[in-house]
Amino acid sequence: MNKPAIAMTKIPVVHTPEPIATTPAKINLLGMSQTELADYFKTIGEKPFRASQVMKWIYQHGVTDFALMTNLSKSLRDKLLEKACVVAPEVVHKEYSDDGTRKWVFKVAGGSLVETVLIPADDSKVDGRKTLCISSQVGCALDCSFCSTGKQGFERDLSASEIIGQLWVANASYMEGVDSQDWHNNVTNVVMMGMGEPLLNYEPVVASMSLMLSDHAYGLSKRRVTLSTSGVVPKMYDLYKDIDVALAISLHAPNDKLRNELVPINKKYPLEQLMAAARAYVYDNNPRHKKHVTIEYVMLAGVNDSDEQAHELVQLLGDLPCKINLIPFNPFPHAPYGRSSNNRIHAFSNILNNAGFVCTIRQTRGDDIDAACGQLVGQVADRTRRSAKWQESVKARLATASDSV
Ligand code: SAH
Ligand code: SF4
């Protein structure tokens, strides 16, 4: 891939609308679904419709100070100032590149660090698209053999406020110094492809995605919010009942023997079950389905990238309505794999195309981002005594997410 080098420029600290300070006694309204918020207002003796008013202030006007929410009565504002807060996770580092890529390192409750990246579309793509890659957990328990987050192990789930807070901060970064009435949100797409397995942190992830879709919050179209899963089958069935978003499945192998090695959760939910869940998601009990899923397939040299395996994949997918996204492996130190050559990836892709599948190769700007991102995370990690593994894991997450599905 011939890619221009990305110059990472540190932006001098500028004014960001800061969330107001929290105290343990105050309840954080950030991340509450409309229903939760309406219930909360009832408990403090207020009408439930206040929920949509407050949501608009927080998510559409970037206002976190209740005193500025001028369509609320003075007594309600005072009550909220006393009892509640709106607090996004703390940004401990931010870096904006000249090509428009932005990254934040958040310190979440308990001191763990999580990184979020925003990637703008390149010129050749839809103008104005900005995709945010969001984390759902610190670390991951599923231990996929090619994934450095997995190697790090599981630390903890993120709360809904820590998940939606990543989007809030990303949008706020474009609105520094802008009045609340002129505020508009810039992030156009969200992919749950950062650290963690989103379906293993189900409720906070669904609550956050419901805010992404809600007309009172971000109002993103359901095609622009994508959840990626390694195949937590029972939760895939729950998902299509609970929320309508795009689904990406991290397949990575065309048979159980290899997938057991690469994606160990396959031993619990083998391919037959996974494919049945994918079909159920697409058809949603409606034979005249409108959906498709994205199949993610990381290209590991000599492991899962042969012509035979491409044909096997064609057989496995059959008539599943899907598009396939081939992801060049992003290596990390001590990784037991290498990245497939470009020729191999194209040969693999051609077989899928010839069988009638739409197949794209994820053209990451990952190499450049990696270098910059590694430095960024390294600086923060040194200060916080994070492990080298952690740094590598964040790098891998970001490089694979630099193109939205
Ligand atoms: N846990 C979820 C979402 C986060 S991972 C999942 O597994 O789907 C997001 C994507 O990055 C997944 O498709 C994952 O398989 C892929 N990935 C992980 N490590 C990678 C690496 N080193 N190189 C390329 N892709 C990787
Ligand atoms: Fe977890 Fe996804 Fe990494 Fe597997 S690929 S270890 S599920 S983050």
XYZ file of C-alpha atoms and ligand atoms in Angstrom:
439
model
C 0.000 0.000 0.000
C 1.363 3.348 -0.974
C 0.208 5.710 1.611
C 1.236 9.209 2.466
C 2.895 9.548 5.832
C 0.640 11.051 8.439
C 2.210 13.842 10.375
C 0.938 13.711 13.906
C 0.819 17.171 15.336
C 0.278 17.872 18.952
C -2.354 20.547 19.217
C -1.790 23.042 21.961
C -4.279 22.673 24.740
C -7.405 24.536 23.754
C -10.656 25.035 25.531
C -12.852 21.923 25.413
C -16.304 22.088 26.970
C -15.454 20.215 30.140
C -17.931 18.025 31.952
C -18.744 19.428 35.371
C -17.015 17.791 38.300
C -18.603 14.749 39.848
C -18.961 13.759 43.451
C -19.792 10.252 44.589
C -23.127 11.475 45.899
C -24.256 12.654 42.475
C -25.827 10.478 39.827
C -24.274 10.659 36.359
C -26.970 11.230 33.724
C -24.564 10.604 30.833
C -25.252 7.191 29.294
C -28.752 6.768 30.714
C -31.280 5.597 28.151
C -34.404 7.703 27.678
C -36.401 5.235 29.780
C -33.847 5.263 32.598
C -33.757 9.013 32.539
C -37.555 9.287 32.550
C -37.645 6.909 35.538
C -35.038 9.017 37.270
C -37.089 12.170 36.793
C -40.112 10.421 38.258
C -38.089 9.497 41.357
C -37.236 13.143 41.916
C -40.866 14.210 41.471
C -40.532 15.499 37.892
C -42.389 14.745 34.690
C -40.825 12.019 32.485
C -40.767 14.264 29.392
C -37.906 16.132 31.040
C -35.772 13.188 29.882
C -35.890 14.172 26.218
C -35.217 17.820 27.068
C -32.119 16.975 29.070
C -30.926 14.487 26.464
C -31.079 17.186 23.775
C -29.029 19.524 25.912
C -26.376 16.915 26.590
C -26.039 15.210 23.226
C -27.201 17.811 20.706
C -25.953 20.988 22.344
C -22.991 19.621 24.291
C -24.213 21.225 27.507
C -23.241 19.492 30.721
C -23.995 22.306 33.152
C -27.614 22.140 34.308
C -27.588 25.878 35.021
C -27.408 26.452 31.241
C -30.411 24.246 30.406
C -32.707 27.200 30.018
C -35.962 25.429 29.178
C -35.938 23.677 32.552
C -37.545 25.451 35.478
C -35.205 27.150 37.924
C -36.253 24.751 40.672
C -35.478 21.705 38.495
C -32.115 23.141 37.506
C -31.282 23.669 41.168
C -32.400 20.153 42.012
C -30.223 18.674 39.275
C -27.235 20.776 40.299
C -27.557 19.321 43.758
C -28.273 15.685 42.868
C -26.880 14.924 39.411
C -23.960 15.464 37.063
C -22.990 14.853 33.437
C -19.469 13.471 33.330
C -17.569 11.921 30.441
C -14.436 9.864 31.144
C -11.341 11.952 31.750
C -9.179 12.649 28.689
C -5.564 12.134 29.722
C -4.127 12.571 26.259
C -5.367 13.732 22.883
C -3.682 13.912 19.548
C -4.955 15.257 16.239
C -3.206 14.457 12.963
C -2.967 16.655 9.908
C -5.017 14.179 7.893
C -7.936 14.564 10.287
C -7.375 11.465 12.417
C -8.007 12.144 16.089
C -7.218 10.022 19.097
C -8.013 10.223 22.736
C -6.744 8.276 25.706
C -9.321 8.141 28.485
C -8.737 7.313 32.098
C -11.860 5.475 33.214
C -12.996 4.853 36.788
C -10.428 2.768 38.625
C -7.541 4.184 36.596
C -7.593 1.947 33.515
C -6.817 3.559 30.175
C -8.877 3.198 27.029
C -8.155 4.659 23.627
C -10.654 5.883 21.042
C -9.851 6.891 17.493
C -11.707 8.918 14.897
C -10.905 8.365 11.265
C -12.199 10.619 8.504
C -13.012 9.198 5.077
C -10.264 9.652 2.536
C -10.918 11.896 -0.420
C -12.094 9.050 -2.586
C -14.842 8.169 -0.145
C -18.054 9.813 0.873
C -17.291 13.370 1.743
C -17.504 14.265 5.394
C -17.679 10.756 6.799
C -16.059 10.487 10.195
C -15.953 7.078 11.824
C -15.362 6.660 15.525
C -14.014 3.375 16.847
C -15.288 2.837 20.366
C -14.146 0.424 23.093
C -16.613 -1.572 25.164
C -14.314 -3.205 27.729
C -10.856 -2.775 29.190
C -9.086 -5.837 27.769
C -10.977 -8.905 26.592
C -11.540 -12.368 28.021
C -11.858 -14.196 24.709
C -8.165 -14.611 23.926
C -8.221 -14.770 20.131
C -4.766 -15.933 19.125
C -4.065 -13.049 16.691
C -5.331 -10.258 18.951
C -3.182 -8.402 21.406
C -6.196 -7.168 23.416
C -7.023 -10.810 23.957
C -3.464 -11.529 25.097
C -3.806 -8.781 27.673
C -6.730 -10.544 29.351
C -9.892 -9.027 30.724
C -9.771 -6.122 33.138
C -13.320 -4.797 33.357
C -16.471 -3.742 31.552
C -17.014 -0.114 30.636
C -20.163 1.579 31.896
C -22.656 3.173 29.501
C -21.354 6.625 30.442
C -17.802 5.524 29.640
C -18.930 4.115 26.285
C -21.149 6.992 25.100
C -18.687 9.418 26.713
C -16.157 8.472 24.023
C -18.598 9.741 21.379
C -19.506 12.815 23.410
C -15.863 13.835 23.722
C -15.138 13.180 20.039
C -18.007 15.444 18.986
C -17.093 18.069 21.559
C -13.592 18.245 20.114
C -15.022 19.902 16.978
C -17.116 22.396 18.888
C -14.540 24.081 21.070
C -15.661 27.617 21.740
C -18.950 27.155 19.827
C -22.191 28.374 21.442
C -24.673 25.681 22.390
C -27.264 26.881 19.859
C -24.731 26.496 17.028
C -23.485 23.122 18.208
C -23.666 20.228 15.757
C -22.262 16.731 15.901
C -19.533 15.717 13.493
C -19.147 11.980 13.987
C -21.171 10.256 11.264
C -20.411 6.568 11.900
C -19.649 4.497 14.976
C -18.038 1.056 15.029
C -17.858 -0.992 18.231
C -14.451 -2.328 17.217
C -12.191 -0.977 19.892
C -11.071 -2.995 22.865
C -13.364 -5.708 24.154
C -16.207 -7.954 23.086
C -19.320 -5.744 23.033
C -21.783 -8.617 23.401
C -20.134 -9.597 26.695
C -20.953 -6.148 28.081
C -24.447 -6.269 26.726
C -26.653 -3.837 28.648
C -24.270 -0.838 28.681
C -23.474 -1.391 24.999
C -27.144 -1.574 23.985
C -27.973 1.471 26.141
C -25.149 3.402 24.473
C -26.165 2.359 20.979
C -29.758 3.342 21.712
C -28.482 6.843 22.457
C -26.535 6.821 19.197
C -29.784 6.080 17.327
C -32.175 8.195 19.422
C -33.583 11.335 17.822
C -33.229 13.033 21.204
C -29.504 12.218 21.273
C -27.281 11.532 18.235
C -29.902 10.436 15.701
C -27.463 8.308 13.694
C -28.952 6.010 11.084
C -28.987 2.331 12.057
C -26.701 1.545 9.114
C -24.080 3.855 10.569
C -23.764 2.121 13.912
C -21.947 -1.223 13.705
C -21.385 -3.787 16.415
C -18.601 -6.290 15.803
C -18.685 -9.637 17.599
C -16.485 -12.709 17.666
C -19.647 -14.795 17.930
C -21.374 -14.707 21.309
C -24.293 -16.584 19.812
C -27.050 -16.251 22.459
C -26.502 -12.509 22.651
C -26.742 -12.228 18.861
C -30.321 -13.489 19.168
C -31.018 -10.953 21.912
C -29.472 -8.146 19.900
C -31.840 -8.195 16.970
C -34.778 -8.128 19.344
C -33.392 -5.242 21.372
C -31.868 -2.875 18.826
C -31.508 -2.558 15.071
C -27.895 -1.830 14.201
C -25.458 -3.186 11.627
C -23.704 -6.393 12.640
C -20.170 -7.478 11.787
C -19.037 -11.012 12.582
C -15.361 -11.784 13.149
C -15.199 -15.090 11.336
C -11.522 -15.490 10.393
C -11.694 -19.196 9.524
C -13.805 -21.360 7.194
C -13.995 -24.454 9.418
C -14.319 -25.312 13.096
C -10.885 -26.895 13.414
C -9.065 -23.697 12.476
C -11.573 -21.363 14.114
C -11.200 -23.211 17.424
C -7.535 -22.243 17.295
C -7.954 -18.635 16.224
C -11.179 -17.677 17.997
C -11.506 -19.950 21.034
C -15.126 -18.959 21.719
C -15.829 -21.133 18.668
C -15.437 -24.190 20.914
C -18.482 -23.002 22.821
C -20.468 -21.725 19.829
C -19.255 -23.567 16.728
C -19.778 -22.410 13.167
C -23.103 -24.133 12.660
C -24.573 -22.178 15.570
C -22.837 -18.966 14.523
C -24.107 -19.164 10.954
C -27.636 -19.890 12.199
C -27.462 -16.814 14.444
C -26.163 -14.715 11.524
C -29.105 -15.837 9.400
C -31.551 -15.092 12.175
C -30.066 -11.605 12.498
C -30.337 -10.937 8.782
C -33.813 -12.314 8.319
C -35.137 -11.164 11.655
C -38.076 -13.559 11.175
C -38.786 -11.832 7.881
C -38.044 -13.838 4.725
C -38.037 -10.591 2.713
C -35.108 -9.340 4.714
C -33.512 -5.975 4.122
C -30.342 -6.578 6.086
C -26.993 -8.143 5.507
C -24.091 -8.808 7.854
C -20.432 -7.988 7.374
C -18.031 -10.905 7.647
C -14.630 -9.872 8.974
C -11.721 -12.097 8.031
C -8.207 -11.279 9.192
C -5.573 -12.376 6.670
C -2.880 -14.472 8.392
C -0.061 -15.631 6.133
C -0.101 -19.385 5.577
C -2.805 -19.915 8.194
C -6.211 -19.035 6.729
C -5.409 -17.433 3.368
C -5.116 -20.254 0.801
C -7.251 -20.671 -2.329
C -8.716 -23.843 -0.810
C -9.754 -21.932 2.289
C -11.359 -19.215 0.157
C -13.431 -21.910 -1.604
C -14.300 -23.408 1.779
C -15.441 -19.980 2.934
C -17.660 -19.667 -0.137
C -19.286 -22.985 0.798
C -19.704 -21.968 4.427
C -21.352 -18.647 3.648
C -23.611 -20.124 1.001
C -26.466 -17.737 0.331
C -26.085 -15.708 3.533
C -26.701 -12.046 2.627
C -23.324 -10.617 3.543
C -20.362 -8.649 2.410
C -16.873 -9.736 3.302
C -14.179 -7.478 4.673
C -10.646 -8.878 4.488
C -8.438 -7.319 7.166
C -4.674 -7.416 6.641
C -3.268 -8.744 9.921
C -1.760 -6.055 12.067
C 1.351 -7.604 13.618
C 2.487 -6.948 17.157
C 5.650 -8.090 18.957
C 5.705 -11.841 19.661
C 2.594 -12.376 17.554
C 2.733 -15.907 16.164
C 1.482 -14.765 12.739
C 2.479 -12.656 9.767
C 0.369 -10.559 7.412
C -0.624 -12.194 4.119
C 1.022 -10.643 1.074
C -1.008 -8.230 -1.016
C -0.966 -10.751 -3.883
C -2.363 -13.458 -1.634
C -5.060 -11.177 -0.279
C -6.111 -10.245 -3.812
C -6.139 -13.867 -4.944
C -8.319 -14.752 -1.952
C -10.583 -11.813 -2.637
C -10.945 -12.756 -6.329
C -12.241 -16.192 -5.440
C -14.895 -14.630 -3.219
C -15.785 -12.040 -5.851
C -16.051 -14.698 -8.551
C -18.424 -16.633 -6.321
C -20.661 -13.549 -6.243
C -19.710 -12.019 -2.893
C -19.002 -8.357 -2.392
C -15.561 -8.470 -0.862
C -13.496 -5.498 0.191
C -9.965 -5.333 1.475
C -9.658 -3.048 4.429
C -7.274 -0.357 3.237
C -6.115 0.835 6.586
C -3.962 3.780 7.099
C -2.883 1.555 9.900
C 0.833 1.502 9.297
C 1.060 5.232 9.661
C -1.485 5.371 12.414
C 0.322 2.579 14.204
C 3.544 4.478 14.414
C 1.876 7.594 15.658
C -0.476 5.738 17.904
C 2.243 3.637 19.447
C 4.093 6.768 20.422
C 0.968 8.295 21.823
C 0.025 5.311 23.890
C 3.625 4.762 24.878
C 3.869 8.187 26.429
C 0.723 7.746 28.412
C 1.472 4.164 29.285
C 4.904 5.037 30.661
C 3.334 7.528 32.965
C 0.725 5.121 34.168
C 2.848 1.959 34.236
C 0.676 0.201 31.724
C 2.188 -2.926 30.227
C 3.774 -3.097 26.808
C 1.114 -5.643 25.911
C -1.539 -3.068 26.563
C 0.110 -0.607 24.232
C 0.327 -3.221 21.522
C -3.269 -4.180 21.958
C -4.494 -0.654 21.467
C -2.359 -0.343 18.351
C -3.884 -3.467 16.873
C -7.416 -2.338 17.656
C -6.890 0.998 15.980
C -5.217 -0.281 12.874
C -8.051 -2.687 12.177
C -10.704 -0.094 12.698
C -9.440 2.556 10.377
C -12.061 1.825 7.768
C -15.667 1.585 8.733
C -17.526 -1.512 7.603
N -14.320 -8.224 20.046
C -14.961 -7.823 18.855
C -14.722 -6.373 18.482
C -13.348 -5.835 18.668
S -12.113 -6.522 17.639
C -14.604 -8.754 17.712
O -13.717 -9.589 17.890
O -15.257 -8.666 16.684
C -12.417 -5.683 16.083
C -11.870 -6.454 14.861
O -10.431 -6.420 14.841
C -12.252 -7.927 14.857
O -12.675 -8.348 13.585
C -10.952 -8.581 15.234
O -10.917 -9.912 14.860
C -9.943 -7.726 14.525
N -8.563 -7.880 14.994
C -8.129 -8.144 16.231
N -6.774 -8.208 16.277
C -6.343 -7.965 15.034
C -5.052 -7.874 14.431
N -3.928 -8.039 15.142
N -4.985 -7.603 13.125
C -6.110 -7.414 12.393
N -7.359 -7.484 12.896
C -7.473 -7.765 14.200
Fe -11.606 -10.018 22.163
Fe -12.297 -9.297 19.672
Fe -9.708 -9.438 20.415
Fe -11.098 -11.689 20.142
S -10.605 -10.192 18.524
S -9.723 -11.193 21.857
S -13.091 -11.040 20.865
S -11.230 -7.997 21.208
